[in-house]
XYZ file of C-alpha atoms in Angstrom:
145
model
C -0.047 -0.146 0.011
C 1.349 3.596 -0.814
C 0.460 6.395 1.375
C 1.515 9.682 -0.317
C 1.440 13.040 0.835
C 2.426 16.132 -1.416
C 2.469 19.688 -0.664
C 3.781 23.143 -2.167
C 5.919 25.720 -0.564
C 7.330 29.011 -1.587
C 10.884 28.928 -2.493
C 12.259 30.677 0.376
C 14.517 29.675 3.057
C 12.146 29.048 5.877
C 10.449 26.618 3.787
C 13.233 23.921 4.353
C 12.450 23.559 7.970
C 8.911 23.280 7.189
C 9.453 20.844 4.451
C 11.307 18.590 6.874
C 8.619 18.992 9.632
C 5.785 18.006 7.080
C 7.877 14.737 5.980
C 8.384 13.786 9.706
C 4.882 14.318 10.555
C 3.483 12.215 7.509
C 5.788 9.176 7.918
C 5.383 9.207 11.875
C 1.514 9.167 11.088
C 2.218 5.853 8.952
C 4.017 4.091 11.820
C 7.750 5.567 11.588
C 9.081 6.103 14.761
C 11.671 9.020 15.814
C 14.605 6.678 15.836
C 13.524 4.675 12.763
C 16.621 5.470 10.289
C 14.287 5.478 7.136
C 12.581 8.441 8.955
C 15.773 10.120 9.637
C 17.271 9.643 6.506
C 14.118 10.757 4.602
C 14.077 14.110 6.762
C 17.924 14.597 5.950
C 17.275 14.183 2.372
C 14.270 16.397 2.201
C 16.435 19.186 3.792
C 19.272 18.651 1.185
C 16.952 18.453 -2.126
C 14.400 21.574 -0.687
C 17.796 23.718 -0.008
C 19.090 23.003 -3.469
C 15.558 24.336 -4.884
C 15.883 27.287 -2.730
C 19.551 28.067 -3.344
C 19.859 27.170 -6.838
C 16.183 27.781 -8.462
C 15.595 30.342 -10.886
C 15.828 33.842 -9.617
C 12.702 35.882 -9.229
C 11.748 37.653 -12.036
C 11.572 41.818 -12.039
C 8.483 43.501 -13.307
C 7.666 47.162 -13.913
C 8.772 49.045 -10.682
C 11.553 46.698 -10.152
C 9.580 44.583 -7.452
C 9.920 41.104 -7.432
C 7.047 38.850 -8.661
C 5.593 36.538 -5.969
C 8.305 33.938 -5.131
C 7.568 30.799 -6.955
C 7.008 27.647 -5.265
C 8.291 23.942 -5.478
C 6.442 20.694 -4.509
C 7.662 18.189 -1.808
C 5.950 14.606 -1.902
C 6.868 11.809 0.239
C 5.264 8.311 -0.305
C 5.441 5.583 2.336
C 5.706 2.220 1.066
C 4.221 -0.770 2.599
C 7.635 -2.421 3.412
C 8.589 0.801 5.554
C 10.665 2.431 2.623
C 9.856 5.697 1.496
C 10.313 7.943 -1.689
C 11.056 11.481 -1.388
C 10.582 13.848 -4.267
C 11.316 17.427 -4.604
C 9.780 19.068 -7.760
C 10.747 22.778 -9.164
C 10.471 25.005 -12.555
C 14.037 24.851 -13.080
C 15.106 22.486 -15.801
C 18.734 22.612 -14.684
C 19.489 19.008 -13.189
C 21.572 18.869 -10.070
C 25.115 17.429 -10.703
C 27.430 15.757 -8.356
C 30.742 18.099 -8.452
C 34.276 17.596 -6.760
C 34.192 19.613 -3.671
C 37.447 21.228 -1.993
C 38.492 20.422 1.445
C 37.680 23.840 2.609
C 34.474 24.750 0.558
C 31.385 25.188 2.588
C 28.916 23.918 0.081
C 28.454 21.365 -2.736
C 28.298 18.445 -0.590
C 24.655 17.896 -0.560
C 24.302 15.885 -3.471
C 27.051 13.472 -1.996
C 24.920 12.998 0.957
C 21.958 11.934 -1.011
C 24.018 9.627 -3.204
C 25.690 8.040 0.196
C 21.724 7.699 1.956
C 19.572 6.846 -0.968
C 19.361 3.426 -2.244
C 18.765 5.022 -5.589
C 18.277 8.498 -6.558
C 17.846 10.741 -9.980
C 15.927 13.133 -11.929
C 12.574 13.046 -13.684
C 12.461 15.799 -16.464
C 8.842 17.154 -16.461
C 9.517 18.809 -19.674
C 8.724 22.692 -19.776
C 7.593 22.657 -16.378
C 10.972 21.667 -14.734
C 11.998 18.722 -13.201
C 11.579 16.357 -10.140
C 14.878 15.174 -7.917
C 13.776 11.780 -6.326
C 15.493 9.590 -3.773
C 14.270 6.108 -2.532
C 15.040 5.172 1.206
C 14.988 1.363 1.898
C 13.740 0.443 5.386
C 16.221 -1.401 7.606
C 14.110 -4.558 8.522
C 16.574 -5.719 11.034
C 19.845 -8.019 10.824
């Protein structure tokens, strides 16, 4: 059985924390306890993916009068799977796909996708054509020894 929850948030730094809370609450409602590694990984991954949208998404357009248009939104979806695994999806309007890059030892940013690569069983990008992209990550439940 699939249990999916999707929600839209403004592309604003404060939305990252809200995305974490909403994913945590959804998974907790479906039986993932606070110490469940799948829940912890899902919360961390949604934080990284939402942060990428906020930091690297398209810049707000300016209209007449030089006032920014309302901030664009992004969508977060979390699907709890019957086996305890979960799928995280973060969609935005940008068509630019995220890429793993080499990060210098002293650089303060650029490690988010490496974290995704190491925590997720699989991850990737689905194109939504002219409507942007969805970055997804699959977290496999730890079913014991």
